[in-house]
Amino acid sequence: MQADQIPPLLLRRMGLRIGPQMARYICDAFNNDPSTPLCIIGGDARTGLPARQMIQPVDLEPQANQP
């Protein structure tokens, strides 16, 4: 997974807007150890308020949400 694929994915699945630095952080963590939970800091897409959320990197895999 590449860093430019992560922001639209988080926006669609979790309603979080993130910046390029956070996308690179998630990408690096995903490539190093996809089993370690990550703390994501971004903005809530509906309210614009700062948001922090714990996610499992494996939840970002394209096939994770498909039946």
PDB file of N, CA and C in Angstrom:
ATOM      1  N   MET A   1       0.842  -1.172   0.000  1.00  0.00           N
ATOM      2  CA  MET A   1       0.000   0.000   0.000  1.00  0.00           C
ATOM      3  C   MET A   1       0.891   1.240   0.000  1.00  0.00           C
ATOM      4  N   GLN A   2       0.488   2.236  -0.771  1.00  0.00           N
ATOM      5  CA  GLN A   2       1.262   3.461  -0.870  1.00  0.00           C
ATOM      6  C   GLN A   2       0.584   4.572  -0.066  1.00  0.00           C
ATOM      7  N   ALA A   3       1.385   5.557   0.327  1.00  0.00           N
ATOM      8  CA  ALA A   3       0.892   6.637   1.188  1.00  0.00           C
ATOM      9  C   ALA A   3      -0.237   7.436   0.539  1.00  0.00           C
ATOM     10  N   ASP A   4      -0.229   7.589  -0.774  1.00  0.00           N
ATOM     11  CA  ASP A   4      -1.288   8.373  -1.418  1.00  0.00           C
ATOM     12  C   ASP A   4      -2.621   7.634  -1.490  1.00  0.00           C
ATOM     13  N   GLN A   5      -2.636   6.331  -1.233  1.00  0.00           N
ATOM     14  CA  GLN A   5      -3.872   5.550  -1.218  1.00  0.00           C
ATOM     15  C   GLN A   5      -4.578   5.604   0.135  1.00  0.00           C
ATOM     16  N   ILE A   6      -3.869   5.972   1.184  1.00  0.00           N
ATOM     17  CA  ILE A   6      -4.407   5.884   2.538  1.00  0.00           C
ATOM     18  C   ILE A   6      -5.423   6.980   2.879  1.00  0.00           C
ATOM     19  N   PRO A   7      -5.191   8.277   2.575  1.00  0.00           N
ATOM     20  CA  PRO A   7      -6.186   9.294   2.954  1.00  0.00           C
ATOM     21  C   PRO A   7      -7.596   9.054   2.415  1.00  0.00           C
ATOM     22  N   PRO A   8      -7.772   8.721   1.121  1.00  0.00           N
ATOM     23  CA  PRO A   8      -9.145   8.477   0.678  1.00  0.00           C
ATOM     24  C   PRO A   8      -9.765   7.231   1.315  1.00  0.00           C
ATOM     25  N   LEU A   9      -8.941   6.249   1.618  1.00  0.00           N
ATOM     26  CA  LEU A   9      -9.426   5.030   2.261  1.00  0.00           C
ATOM     27  C   LEU A   9      -9.931   5.317   3.668  1.00  0.00           C
ATOM     28  N   LEU A  10      -9.162   6.090   4.455  1.00  0.00           N
ATOM     29  CA  LEU A  10      -9.597   6.450   5.809  1.00  0.00           C
ATOM     30  C   LEU A  10     -10.829   7.350   5.782  1.00  0.00           C
ATOM     31  N   LEU A  11     -10.908   8.217   4.811  1.00  0.00           N
ATOM     32  CA  LEU A  11     -12.061   9.090   4.693  1.00  0.00           C
ATOM     33  C   LEU A  11     -13.323   8.270   4.413  1.00  0.00           C
ATOM     34  N   ARG A  12     -13.220   7.337   3.495  1.00  0.00           N
ATOM     35  CA  ARG A  12     -14.354   6.503   3.121  1.00  0.00           C
ATOM     36  C   ARG A  12     -14.778   5.559   4.238  1.00  0.00           C
ATOM     37  N   ARG A  13     -13.820   4.892   4.860  1.00  0.00           N
ATOM     38  CA  ARG A  13     -14.139   3.849   5.842  1.00  0.00           C
ATOM     39  C   ARG A  13     -14.375   4.365   7.251  1.00  0.00           C
ATOM     40  N   MET A  14     -13.668   5.431   7.653  1.00  0.00           N
ATOM     41  CA  MET A  14     -13.727   5.873   9.044  1.00  0.00           C
ATOM     42  C   MET A  14     -14.128   7.325   9.222  1.00  0.00           C
ATOM     43  N   GLY A  15     -14.263   8.069   8.137  1.00  0.00           N
ATOM     44  CA  GLY A  15     -14.654   9.469   8.243  1.00  0.00           C
ATOM     45  C   GLY A  15     -13.571  10.356   8.814  1.00  0.00           C
ATOM     46  N   LEU A  16     -12.296   9.971   8.613  1.00  0.00           N
ATOM     47  CA  LEU A  16     -11.165  10.755   9.109  1.00  0.00           C
ATOM     48  C   LEU A  16     -10.397  11.370   7.949  1.00  0.00           C
ATOM     49  N   ARG A  17     -10.074  12.644   8.096  1.00  0.00           N
ATOM     50  CA  ARG A  17      -9.195  13.314   7.138  1.00  0.00           C
ATOM     51  C   ARG A  17      -7.810  13.379   7.769  1.00  0.00           C
ATOM     52  N   ILE A  18      -6.811  12.957   7.011  1.00  0.00           N
ATOM     53  CA  ILE A  18      -5.441  12.990   7.511  1.00  0.00           C
ATOM     54  C   ILE A  18      -4.560  13.715   6.509  1.00  0.00           C
ATOM     55  N   GLY A  19      -3.410  14.155   6.997  1.00  0.00           N
ATOM     56  CA  GLY A  19      -2.441  14.838   6.162  1.00  0.00           C
ATOM     57  C   GLY A  19      -1.416  13.879   5.591  1.00  0.00           C
ATOM     58  N   PRO A  20      -0.524  14.387   4.753  1.00  0.00           N
ATOM     59  CA  PRO A  20       0.473  13.526   4.114  1.00  0.00           C
ATOM     60  C   PRO A  20       1.466  12.896   5.090  1.00  0.00           C
ATOM     61  N   GLN A  21       1.791  13.609   6.184  1.00  0.00           N
ATOM     62  CA  GLN A  21       2.723  13.041   7.161  1.00  0.00           C
ATOM     63  C   GLN A  21       2.106  11.841   7.868  1.00  0.00           C
ATOM     64  N   MET A  22       0.826  11.935   8.236  1.00  0.00           N
ATOM     65  CA  MET A  22       0.153  10.820   8.894  1.00  0.00           C
ATOM     66  C   MET A  22       0.002   9.651   7.922  1.00  0.00           C
ATOM     67  N   ALA A  23      -0.235   9.943   6.659  1.00  0.00           N
ATOM     68  CA  ALA A  23      -0.347   8.883   5.656  1.00  0.00           C
ATOM     69  C   ALA A  23       0.979   8.130   5.521  1.00  0.00           C
ATOM     70  N   ARG A  24       2.091   8.863   5.532  1.00  0.00           N
ATOM     71  CA  ARG A  24       3.399   8.203   5.461  1.00  0.00           C
ATOM     72  C   ARG A  24       3.661   7.361   6.714  1.00  0.00           C
ATOM     73  N   TYR A  25       3.266   7.874   7.887  1.00  0.00           N
ATOM     74  CA  TYR A  25       3.414   7.134   9.136  1.00  0.00           C
ATOM     75  C   TYR A  25       2.634   5.817   9.077  1.00  0.00           C
ATOM     76  N   ILE A  26       1.397   5.873   8.602  1.00  0.00           N
ATOM     77  CA  ILE A  26       0.569   4.669   8.501  1.00  0.00           C
ATOM     78  C   ILE A  26       1.171   3.698   7.497  1.00  0.00           C
ATOM     79  N   CYS A  27       1.628   4.213   6.373  1.00  0.00           N
ATOM     80  CA  CYS A  27       2.240   3.375   5.344  1.00  0.00           C
ATOM     81  C   CYS A  27       3.480   2.663   5.875  1.00  0.00           C
ATOM     82  N   ASP A  28       4.343   3.394   6.570  1.00  0.00           N
ATOM     83  CA  ASP A  28       5.547   2.787   7.150  1.00  0.00           C
ATOM     84  C   ASP A  28       5.187   1.727   8.182  1.00  0.00           C
ATOM     85  N   ALA A  29       4.231   2.025   9.037  1.00  0.00           N
ATOM     86  CA  ALA A  29       3.814   1.064  10.066  1.00  0.00           C
ATOM     87  C   ALA A  29       3.188  -0.168   9.430  1.00  0.00           C
ATOM     88  N   PHE A  30       2.402   0.029   8.394  1.00  0.00           N
ATOM     89  CA  PHE A  30       1.764  -1.080   7.693  1.00  0.00           C
ATOM     90  C   PHE A  30       2.809  -1.989   7.062  1.00  0.00           C
ATOM     91  N   ASN A  31       3.842  -1.397   6.474  1.00  0.00           N
ATOM     92  CA  ASN A  31       4.885  -2.189   5.824  1.00  0.00           C
ATOM     93  C   ASN A  31       5.796  -2.874   6.831  1.00  0.00           C
ATOM     94  N   ASN A  32       5.972  -2.287   8.022  1.00  0.00           N
ATOM     95  CA  ASN A  32       6.849  -2.886   9.036  1.00  0.00           C
ATOM     96  C   ASN A  32       6.176  -4.023   9.789  1.00  0.00           C
ATOM     97  N   ASP A  33       4.999  -3.772  10.358  1.00  0.00           N
ATOM     98  CA  ASP A  33       4.301  -4.790  11.148  1.00  0.00           C
ATOM     99  C   ASP A  33       2.802  -4.521  11.099  1.00  0.00           C
ATOM    100  N   PRO A  34       2.084  -5.162  10.183  1.00  0.00           N
ATOM    101  CA  PRO A  34       0.655  -4.890  10.030  1.00  0.00           C
ATOM    102  C   PRO A  34      -0.212  -5.413  11.173  1.00  0.00           C
ATOM    103  N   SER A  35       0.386  -6.049  12.173  1.00  0.00           N
ATOM    104  CA  SER A  35      -0.423  -6.559  13.288  1.00  0.00           C
ATOM    105  C   SER A  35      -0.439  -5.602  14.488  1.00  0.00           C
ATOM    106  N   THR A  36       0.383  -4.562  14.475  1.00  0.00           N
ATOM    107  CA  THR A  36       0.451  -3.619  15.585  1.00  0.00           C
ATOM    108  C   THR A  36      -0.589  -2.515  15.416  1.00  0.00           C
ATOM    109  N   PRO A  37      -1.444  -2.279  16.436  1.00  0.00           N
ATOM    110  CA  PRO A  37      -2.436  -1.194  16.335  1.00  0.00           C
ATOM    111  C   PRO A  37      -1.762   0.174  16.238  1.00  0.00           C
ATOM    112  N   LEU A  38      -2.423   1.088  15.539  1.00  0.00           N
ATOM    113  CA  LEU A  38      -1.896   2.438  15.333  1.00  0.00           C
ATOM    114  C   LEU A  38      -2.861   3.467  15.891  1.00  0.00           C
ATOM    115  N   CYS A  39      -2.311   4.537  16.415  1.00  0.00           N
ATOM    116  CA  CYS A  39      -3.114   5.676  16.840  1.00  0.00           C
ATOM    117  C   CYS A  39      -3.084   6.690  15.698  1.00  0.00           C
ATOM    118  N   ILE A  40      -4.246   6.948  15.116  1.00  0.00           N
ATOM    119  CA  ILE A  40      -4.359   7.859  13.987  1.00  0.00           C
ATOM    120  C   ILE A  40      -4.903   9.189  14.489  1.00  0.00           C
ATOM    121  N   ILE A  41      -4.248  10.270  14.112  1.00  0.00           N
ATOM    122  CA  ILE A  41      -4.698  11.603  14.484  1.00  0.00           C
ATOM    123  C   ILE A  41      -5.053  12.344  13.201  1.00  0.00           C
ATOM    124  N   GLY A  42      -6.272  12.843  13.155  1.00  0.00           N
ATOM    125  CA  GLY A  42      -6.732  13.549  11.978  1.00  0.00           C
ATOM    126  C   GLY A  42      -7.894  14.448  12.339  1.00  0.00           C
ATOM    127  N   GLY A  43      -8.736  14.712  11.380  1.00  0.00           N
ATOM    128  CA  GLY A  43      -9.917  15.539  11.608  1.00  0.00           C
ATOM    129  C   GLY A  43     -11.165  14.762  11.243  1.00  0.00           C
ATOM    130  N   ASP A  44     -12.208  14.941  12.041  1.00  0.00           N
ATOM    131  CA  ASP A  44     -13.486  14.321  11.733  1.00  0.00           C
ATOM    132  C   ASP A  44     -14.026  14.975  10.456  1.00  0.00           C
ATOM    133  N   ALA A  45     -14.401  14.172   9.488  1.00  0.00           N
ATOM    134  CA  ALA A  45     -14.829  14.704   8.195  1.00  0.00           C
ATOM    135  C   ALA A  45     -16.141  15.482   8.279  1.00  0.00           C
ATOM    136  N   ARG A  46     -17.016  15.133   9.212  1.00  0.00           N
ATOM    137  CA  ARG A  46     -18.301  15.829   9.316  1.00  0.00           C
ATOM    138  C   ARG A  46     -18.203  17.122  10.106  1.00  0.00           C
ATOM    139  N   THR A  47     -17.472  17.091  11.230  1.00  0.00           N
ATOM    140  CA  THR A  47     -17.450  18.249  12.124  1.00  0.00           C
ATOM    141  C   THR A  47     -16.204  19.109  11.982  1.00  0.00           C
ATOM    142  N   GLY A  48     -15.123  18.526  11.495  1.00  0.00           N
ATOM    143  CA  GLY A  48     -13.870  19.251  11.390  1.00  0.00           C
ATOM    144  C   GLY A  48     -13.073  19.279  12.685  1.00  0.00           C
ATOM    145  N   LEU A  49     -13.615  18.666  13.735  1.00  0.00           N
ATOM    146  CA  LEU A  49     -12.920  18.633  15.023  1.00  0.00           C
ATOM    147  C   LEU A  49     -11.767  17.638  14.981  1.00  0.00           C
ATOM    148  N   PRO A  50     -10.715  17.899  15.758  1.00  0.00           N
ATOM    149  CA  PRO A  50      -9.618  16.937  15.833  1.00  0.00           C
ATOM    150  C   PRO A  50     -10.126  15.598  16.360  1.00  0.00           C
ATOM    151  N   ALA A  51      -9.570  14.532  15.816  1.00  0.00           N
ATOM    152  CA  ALA A  51      -9.992  13.191  16.221  1.00  0.00           C
ATOM    153  C   ALA A  51      -8.778  12.288  16.333  1.00  0.00           C
ATOM    154  N   ARG A  52      -8.840  11.398  17.312  1.00  0.00           N
ATOM    155  CA  ARG A  52      -7.792  10.388  17.488  1.00  0.00           C
ATOM    156  C   ARG A  52      -8.488   9.039  17.556  1.00  0.00           C
ATOM    157  N   GLN A  53      -7.977   8.070  16.812  1.00  0.00           N
ATOM    158  CA  GLN A  53      -8.625   6.770  16.747  1.00  0.00           C
ATOM    159  C   GLN A  53      -7.571   5.684  16.637  1.00  0.00           C
ATOM    160  N   MET A  54      -7.800   4.577  17.336  1.00  0.00           N
ATOM    161  CA  MET A  54      -6.921   3.413  17.232  1.00  0.00           C
ATOM    162  C   MET A  54      -7.468   2.518  16.130  1.00  0.00           C
ATOM    163  N   ILE A  55      -6.578   2.069  15.245  1.00  0.00           N
ATOM    164  CA  ILE A  55      -6.993   1.163  14.175  1.00  0.00           C
ATOM    165  C   ILE A  55      -6.005   0.010  14.082  1.00  0.00           C
ATOM    166  N   GLN A  56      -6.446  -1.054  13.479  1.00  0.00           N
ATOM    167  CA  GLN A  56      -5.573  -2.161  13.125  1.00  0.00           C
ATOM    168  C   GLN A  56      -5.168  -1.941  11.667  1.00  0.00           C
ATOM    169  N   PRO A  57      -3.886  -1.924  11.359  1.00  0.00           N
ATOM    170  CA  PRO A  57      -3.465  -1.704   9.968  1.00  0.00           C
ATOM    171  C   PRO A  57      -4.060  -2.716   8.992  1.00  0.00           C
ATOM    172  N   VAL A  58      -4.314  -3.934   9.430  1.00  0.00           N
ATOM    173  CA  VAL A  58      -4.888  -4.928   8.524  1.00  0.00           C
ATOM    174  C   VAL A  58      -6.290  -4.536   8.086  1.00  0.00           C
ATOM    175  N   ASP A  59      -6.970  -3.645   8.838  1.00  0.00           N
ATOM    176  CA  ASP A  59      -8.293  -3.165   8.433  1.00  0.00           C
ATOM    177  C   ASP A  59      -8.228  -2.282   7.198  1.00  0.00           C
ATOM    178  N   LEU A  60      -7.041  -1.808   6.852  1.00  0.00           N
ATOM    179  CA  LEU A  60      -6.875  -0.955   5.689  1.00  0.00           C
ATOM    180  C   LEU A  60      -6.630  -1.732   4.402  1.00  0.00           C
ATOM    181  N   GLU A  61      -6.429  -3.028   4.523  1.00  0.00           N
ATOM    182  CA  GLU A  61      -6.211  -3.829   3.323  1.00  0.00           C
ATOM    183  C   GLU A  61      -7.470  -3.806   2.461  1.00  0.00           C
ATOM    184  N   PRO A  62      -7.323  -3.728   1.160  1.00  0.00           N
ATOM    185  CA  PRO A  62      -8.486  -3.648   0.283  1.00  0.00           C
ATOM    186  C   PRO A  62      -9.469  -4.799   0.448  1.00  0.00           C
ATOM    187  N   GLN A  63      -9.014  -6.008   0.706  1.00  0.00           N
ATOM    188  CA  GLN A  63      -9.903  -7.143   0.832  1.00  0.00           C
ATOM    189  C   GLN A  63     -10.486  -7.309   2.227  1.00  0.00           C
ATOM    190  N   ALA A  64     -10.117  -6.459   3.186  1.00  0.00           N
ATOM    191  CA  ALA A  64     -10.562  -6.615   4.567  1.00  0.00           C
ATOM    192  C   ALA A  64     -12.067  -6.391   4.725  1.00  0.00           C
ATOM    193  N   ASN A  65     -12.665  -5.488   3.968  1.00  0.00           N
ATOM    194  CA  ASN A  65     -14.079  -5.188   4.116  1.00  0.00           C
ATOM    195  C   ASN A  65     -14.954  -5.849   3.061  1.00  0.00           C
ATOM    196  N   GLN A  66     -14.381  -6.678   2.244  1.00  0.00           N
ATOM    197  CA  GLN A  66     -15.173  -7.361   1.223  1.00  0.00           C
ATOM    198  C   GLN A  66     -15.660  -8.686   1.760  1.00  0.00           C
ATOM    199  N   PRO A  67     -16.908  -9.076   1.425  1.00  0.00           N
ATOM    200  CA  PRO A  67     -17.424 -10.381   1.899  1.00  0.00           C
ATOM    201  C   PRO A  67     -16.728 -11.547   1.281  1.00  0.00           C
TER     202      PRO A  67
END
